[in-house]
Coordinates of C-alpha atoms in Angstrom, one line a residue:
M1 CA -10.6 -3.2 32.6
A2 CA -11.1 -6.8 33.8
T3 CA -14.8 -6.2 34.4
Q4 CA -15.3 -4.8 30.9
L5 CA -13.2 -7.0 28.7
G6 CA -13.4 -10.8 28.6
W7 CA -10.8 -13.4 27.9
K8 CA -11.3 -13.1 24.1
H9 CA -10.3 -9.4 24.2
H10 CA -7.3 -10.2 26.4
T11 CA -6.2 -12.8 23.9
L12 CA -6.1 -10.3 21.1
I13 CA -4.3 -7.7 23.2
Q14 CA -1.7 -10.3 24.5
A15 CA -1.1 -11.5 21.0
L16 CA -0.3 -8.0 19.7
L17 CA 1.9 -7.2 22.7
S18 CA 3.9 -10.4 22.7
R19 CA 4.3 -10.9 18.9
G20 CA 4.4 -7.2 17.8
P21 CA 2.5 -6.0 14.8
L22 CA 0.7 -8.8 13.0
K23 CA -0.5 -9.1 9.4
E24 CA -4.2 -8.8 8.8
A25 CA -4.5 -12.5 8.0
E26 CA -2.7 -13.6 11.2
F27 CA -4.8 -11.2 13.4
H28 CA -8.0 -12.4 11.7
A29 CA -7.0 -16.0 12.4
I30 CA -6.5 -15.3 16.1
F31 CA -9.8 -13.5 16.2
A32 CA -11.6 -16.4 14.5
G33 CA -10.0 -18.9 16.9
A34 CA -11.0 -16.9 20.0
T35 CA -14.5 -15.9 18.9
G36 CA -15.5 -18.6 16.5
K37 CA -16.5 -16.0 13.9
N38 CA -14.8 -15.0 10.7
P39 CA -14.0 -11.3 10.7
V40 CA -14.4 -11.1 6.9
T41 CA -18.0 -12.2 7.0
H42 CA -18.7 -10.6 10.5
K43 CA -17.1 -7.2 10.0
Q44 CA -19.5 -5.5 12.4
V45 CA -18.6 -7.9 15.2
F46 CA -14.9 -7.5 14.5
N47 CA -15.1 -3.7 14.6
D48 CA -17.2 -3.6 17.7
C49 CA -14.6 -5.8 19.4
L50 CA -11.8 -3.5 18.5
L51 CA -13.8 -0.4 19.5
Q52 CA -14.5 -1.9 22.9
I53 CA -10.8 -2.7 23.4
N54 CA -9.8 0.8 22.4
K55 CA -12.2 2.3 24.9
E56 CA -10.6 0.5 27.7
L57 CA -7.0 1.1 26.5
D58 CA -7.7 4.8 26.2
Y59 CA -7.4 5.0 30.0
V60 CA -3.7 4.2 29.7
Q61 CA -3.3 6.1 26.4
F62 CA -2.9 3.0 24.3
E63 CA -4.7 2.0 21.1
V64 CA -5.1 -0.9 18.7
R65 CA -4.3 0.5 15.3
A66 CA -4.2 -0.7 11.7
C67 CA -1.9 0.6 9.0
M68 CA -0.7 -0.3 5.5
N69 CA 2.9 -1.2 4.9
Q70 CA 3.8 0.7 1.8
Y71 CA 6.6 -1.7 0.9
D72 CA 4.6 -4.9 0.7
G73 CA 1.0 -3.6 0.6
D74 CA -0.2 -5.6 3.5
I75 CA -2.3 -4.4 6.4
Y76 CA -0.9 -4.7 9.9
Y77 CA -2.4 -4.4 13.4
G78 CA -0.5 -3.3 16.5
V79 CA -0.8 -1.7 19.9
V80 CA 0.6 1.9 19.9
N81 CA 1.2 4.6 22.5
N82 CA -0.8 7.7 21.8
V83 CA 1.3 10.1 23.9
S84 CA 5.0 10.9 23.4
D85 CA 6.4 12.1 26.8
E86 CA 9.4 11.5 28.9
Q87 CA 7.7 8.7 30.8
S88 CA 6.9 6.8 27.6
K89 CA 10.5 7.1 26.5
L90 CA 11.6 5.1 29.5
G91 CA 10.0 2.0 28.1
N92 CA 12.5 1.6 25.3
H93 CA 16.0 0.4 25.5
Y94 CA 17.5 2.9 23.0
S95 CA 19.9 5.7 24.1
V96 CA 19.5 9.3 23.2
P97 CA 22.1 9.1 20.3
Q98 CA 20.3 6.1 18.9
I99 CA 17.0 7.8 19.0
M100 CA 18.5 10.9 17.3
F101 CA 20.1 8.6 14.7
Y102 CA 16.7 6.9 14.0
K103 CA 15.0 10.3 13.7
A104 CA 17.7 11.5 11.2
I105 CA 17.2 8.4 9.1
I106 CA 13.4 9.0 8.9
E107 CA 14.0 12.6 7.9
A108 CA 16.4 11.5 5.2
I109 CA 13.9 9.0 3.8
I110 CA 11.1 11.5 3.7
Q111 CA 13.3 14.2 2.1
D112 CA 14.7 11.9 -0.5
G113 CA 14.1 13.4 -4.0
T114 CA 13.5 10.1 -5.7
N115 CA 10.4 9.4 -3.6
Q116 CA 11.4 5.7 -3.3
G117 CA 10.9 5.6 0.4
C118 CA 14.4 4.4 1.2
I119 CA 18.1 5.3 1.4
T120 CA 21.2 3.3 1.0
S121 CA 23.0 2.0 4.1
I122 CA 26.0 4.2 3.1
E123 CA 23.8 7.3 3.3
A124 CA 22.5 6.2 6.6
L125 CA 25.9 5.7 8.1
N126 CA 27.1 9.0 6.8
I127 CA 24.5 10.9 8.8
H128 CA 26.1 13.3 11.4
L129 CA 24.2 13.4 14.7
E130 CA 25.7 16.9 15.5
N131 CA 23.6 18.3 12.7
Q132 CA 20.4 17.0 14.3
D133 CA 20.8 19.2 17.5
G134 CA 20.0 22.5 15.9
Q135 CA 19.9 24.3 19.3
S136 CA 23.4 23.3 20.3
L137 CA 24.8 24.3 16.9
Q138 CA 23.3 27.8 17.1
D139 CA 24.7 28.3 20.6
S140 CA 28.2 27.0 20.2
Q141 CA 30.0 24.1 18.7
S142 CA 31.4 23.3 22.1
R143 CA 28.0 22.6 23.5
I144 CA 27.4 19.6 21.2
P145 CA 26.9 16.5 23.4
A146 CA 29.9 14.3 23.6
A147 CA 27.7 11.2 23.0
F148 CA 26.9 12.7 19.5
K149 CA 30.5 13.3 18.7
N150 CA 31.6 9.8 19.9
F151 CA 28.9 8.0 18.0
T152 CA 31.1 5.9 15.8
I153 CA 30.4 4.0 12.5
S154 CA 30.3 0.7 14.4
Q155 CA 27.7 2.0 16.8
K156 CA 25.6 3.2 13.9
E157 CA 25.8 -0.2 12.2
K158 CA 24.7 -1.9 15.5
T159 CA 21.9 0.6 15.9
L160 CA 20.7 -0.1 12.3
S161 CA 20.6 -3.8 13.0
E162 CA 18.6 -3.3 16.2
L163 CA 16.1 -0.9 14.5
I164 CA 15.6 -3.4 11.7
H165 CA 15.2 -6.3 14.1
D166 CA 12.6 -4.3 16.2
R167 CA 10.8 -3.4 12.9
W168 CA 11.3 0.3 13.3
L169 CA 13.2 0.2 10.1
S170 CA 13.2 -2.4 7.3
S171 CA 15.7 -3.7 4.8
T172 CA 14.4 -3.7 1.2
S173 CA 15.1 -6.4 -1.3
D174 CA 17.9 -4.4 -2.9
G175 CA 19.6 -3.8 0.4
K176 CA 18.4 -0.3 1.1
I177 CA 17.0 1.1 4.4
G178 CA 13.3 1.9 4.6
L179 CA 10.7 2.5 7.3
G180 CA 9.4 -0.4 9.4
V181 CA 5.8 -1.3 10.1
R182 CA 6.1 0.1 13.7
S183 CA 7.1 3.4 12.2
F184 CA 3.9 3.4 10.1
L185 CA 1.9 2.5 13.2
D186 CA 3.4 4.8 15.8
L187 CA 4.4 7.9 13.8
R188 CA 1.1 8.7 12.2
S189 CA 0.7 11.9 14.2
W190 CA 4.4 12.8 13.7
F191 CA 4.0 12.6 9.9
R192 CA 0.9 14.8 10.1
N193 CA 2.6 17.4 12.2
N194 CA 5.6 17.5 9.9
D195 CA 3.4 18.2 6.8
V196 CA 4.0 14.9 5.1
F197 CA 1.4 14.6 2.3
P198 CA -1.1 11.8 2.9
C199 CA -2.0 9.2 0.3
H200 CA -5.5 9.7 -1.1
V201 CA -6.1 5.9 -1.2
C202 CA -5.0 4.5 2.2
N203 CA -5.0 7.9 4.1
E204 CA -1.5 7.1 5.3
A205 CA 1.6 9.3 4.9
A206 CA 2.9 9.1 1.3
I207 CA 6.4 7.8 1.9
K208 CA 7.0 5.6 -1.2
Q209 CA 6.0 6.4 -4.8
V210 CA 4.1 3.6 -6.6
A211 CA 5.9 2.3 -9.8
R212 CA 4.2 3.1 -13.1
V213 CA 4.1 -0.3 -14.6
C214 CA 1.5 -2.3 -16.5
P215 CA -0.4 -4.6 -14.2
G216 CA -0.5 -7.3 -16.9
C217 CA 3.0 -7.5 -18.4
G218 CA 5.0 -5.3 -16.0
T219 CA 6.2 -2.9 -18.7
V220 CA 7.3 0.5 -17.3
W221 CA 5.1 3.4 -18.4
H222 CA 7.3 6.4 -19.2
P223 CA 5.9 10.0 -18.7
S224 CA 6.5 10.9 -22.4
D225 CA 4.3 8.0 -23.4
H226 CA 1.6 9.3 -21.1
G227 CA 1.8 12.8 -22.6
E228 CA 1.5 11.5 -26.2
E229 CA -1.3 9.2 -25.3
D230 CA -3.1 11.9 -23.4
G231 CA -2.7 14.3 -26.4
N232 CA -4.1 11.7 -28.8
N233 CA -7.0 10.9 -26.6
S234 CA -7.8 14.6 -26.1
T235 CA -7.8 15.0 -29.9
R236 CA -10.0 12.0 -30.4
A237 CA -12.4 13.2 -27.7
Q238 CA -12.5 16.7 -29.2
L239 CA -13.4 15.2 -32.7
Q240 CA -16.0 12.9 -31.2
G241 CA -17.4 15.8 -29.2
N242 CA -17.7 17.9 -32.4
E243 CA -19.5 15.1 -34.2
Y244 CA -21.9 14.6 -31.3
A245 CA -22.5 18.3 -31.3
G246 CA -23.5 18.2 -35.0
V247 CA -20.3 19.8 -36.4
F248 CA -18.7 17.3 -38.7
V249 CA -15.1 17.4 -39.8
P250 CA -14.5 18.0 -43.5
R251 CA -13.0 15.1 -45.3
K252 CA -10.7 14.9 -48.3
K253 CA -12.3 14.9 -51.8
R254 CA -12.8 11.5 -53.2
T255 CA -13.0 10.4 -56.9
G256 CA -15.9 8.4 -58.2
T257 CA -19.4 8.5 -56.8
P258 CA -19.7 11.4 -54.5
K259 CA -21.1 10.9 -51.0
T260 CA -22.9 13.4 -48.9
E261 CA -20.6 15.1 -46.5
F262 CA -21.3 17.8 -44.0
V263 CA -18.9 20.7 -43.6
S264 CA -18.8 23.3 -40.9
A265 CA -20.2 26.7 -41.5
A266 CA -16.8 28.3 -41.8
D267 CA -15.7 25.8 -44.4
A268 CA -18.9 26.3 -46.4
Q269 CA -18.4 30.0 -46.5
S270 CA -14.7 29.7 -47.6
R271 CA -15.7 27.3 -50.4
A272 CA -18.5 29.5 -51.7
P273 CA -17.8 31.5 -55.0
S274 CA -16.5 35.0 -54.5
V275 CA -18.9 36.4 -57.2
P276 CA -22.5 35.6 -56.5
V277 CA -24.3 33.7 -59.2
K278 CA -27.3 35.4 -60.5
R279 CA -30.1 32.9 -61.0
N280 CA -33.0 33.5 -63.5
L281 CA -35.8 31.6 -62.0
R282 CA -38.1 32.2 -64.9
S283 CA -35.7 31.0 -67.7
C284 CA -34.1 28.2 -65.7
K285 CA -36.1 25.6 -63.8
A286 CA -33.3 23.2 -63.0
E287 CA -29.7 23.5 -61.8
N288 CA -27.0 20.9 -62.3
F289 CA -24.4 20.1 -59.5
D290 CA -21.0 19.2 -60.8
P291 CA -19.6 16.5 -58.5
V292 CA -16.1 17.1 -59.7
D293 CA -15.8 20.9 -59.2
G294 CA -18.4 21.1 -56.5
E295 CA -19.8 24.3 -58.1
L296 CA -23.3 25.2 -59.3
S297 CA -23.8 25.8 -63.1
V298 CA -26.8 27.7 -64.5
C299 CA -28.7 26.0 -67.3
S300 CA -29.7 27.8 -70.4
P301 CA -33.2 27.4 -71.9
D302 CA -31.9 27.2 -75.5
P303 CA -29.8 24.0 -75.6
P304 CA -32.7 21.6 -76.5
A305 CA -33.6 23.7 -79.6
V306 CA -30.0 23.9 -80.7
A307 CA -29.7 20.2 -80.4
K308 CA -32.8 19.7 -82.7
R309 CA -31.5 22.0 -85.4
T310 CA -28.2 20.1 -85.4
R311 CA -29.9 16.8 -86.0
R312 CA -32.0 18.2 -88.9
S313 CA -28.9 19.7 -90.6
A314 CA -27.2 16.3 -90.4
R315 CA -30.1 14.6 -92.1
M316 CA -30.1 17.1 -95.0

């Protein structure tokens, strides 16, 4: 690996191994100091550098990986082990009961019905390790390891502190226990194998549900408001779609000067008179439209003559 990677690559690897997972801004600063190039403006150079590092680390089954911490939204970089075997387990300082306790906490966080991505410290301390060894419980209660039975509350508290310090777990602002950044980095394949649904935005395991708040004022959006708003929007969209399609919604009758309004074919048929009006085209040349009643009235050819006779009788 020494012949393929230079001191700049070694600097990045050593920084991740000694400091642990680093935020994107910190890792970019180290890359800029080592190479003299800004990774934001030289993305291709940055990606090629990481690709070259991973090609060499693949020989020892390690990888430089990036992930999003779902509790603070920041991107982290770290070196992870791609293979989980007995030899890799020798590298950590945790005992078997502590590892089982950590696994039980992860399962409790994932199975939490509130989808908040965390559990209380009381819930974590009340986890029973004997329930995690399903094979022993099925065989006999007497075959439960003694280390599981003797794992006391004080040992659980100490293990919690160590897991939080090593960033396998995290302590939220309200004092609850959540996943740490190292869990997001190392357990990607474990989440996939256990059918944890991925996020469609960051492609990571969906552990924590995003709060429904307004980005401007921070007001919480309730599901009922969404339903009403969606219903109103669908109604408006339907009405607008009808207008664009040439079907205009009938409006209420207004007094005063009538305006031309379009009605649907069904409404026009319903408003038509039940008895058809017989029109005499020879005797009537014009038809009057009554704006109040909205009905057609047939003119008679005799009213002008009647009006003249009335005026003559009045003069006499």
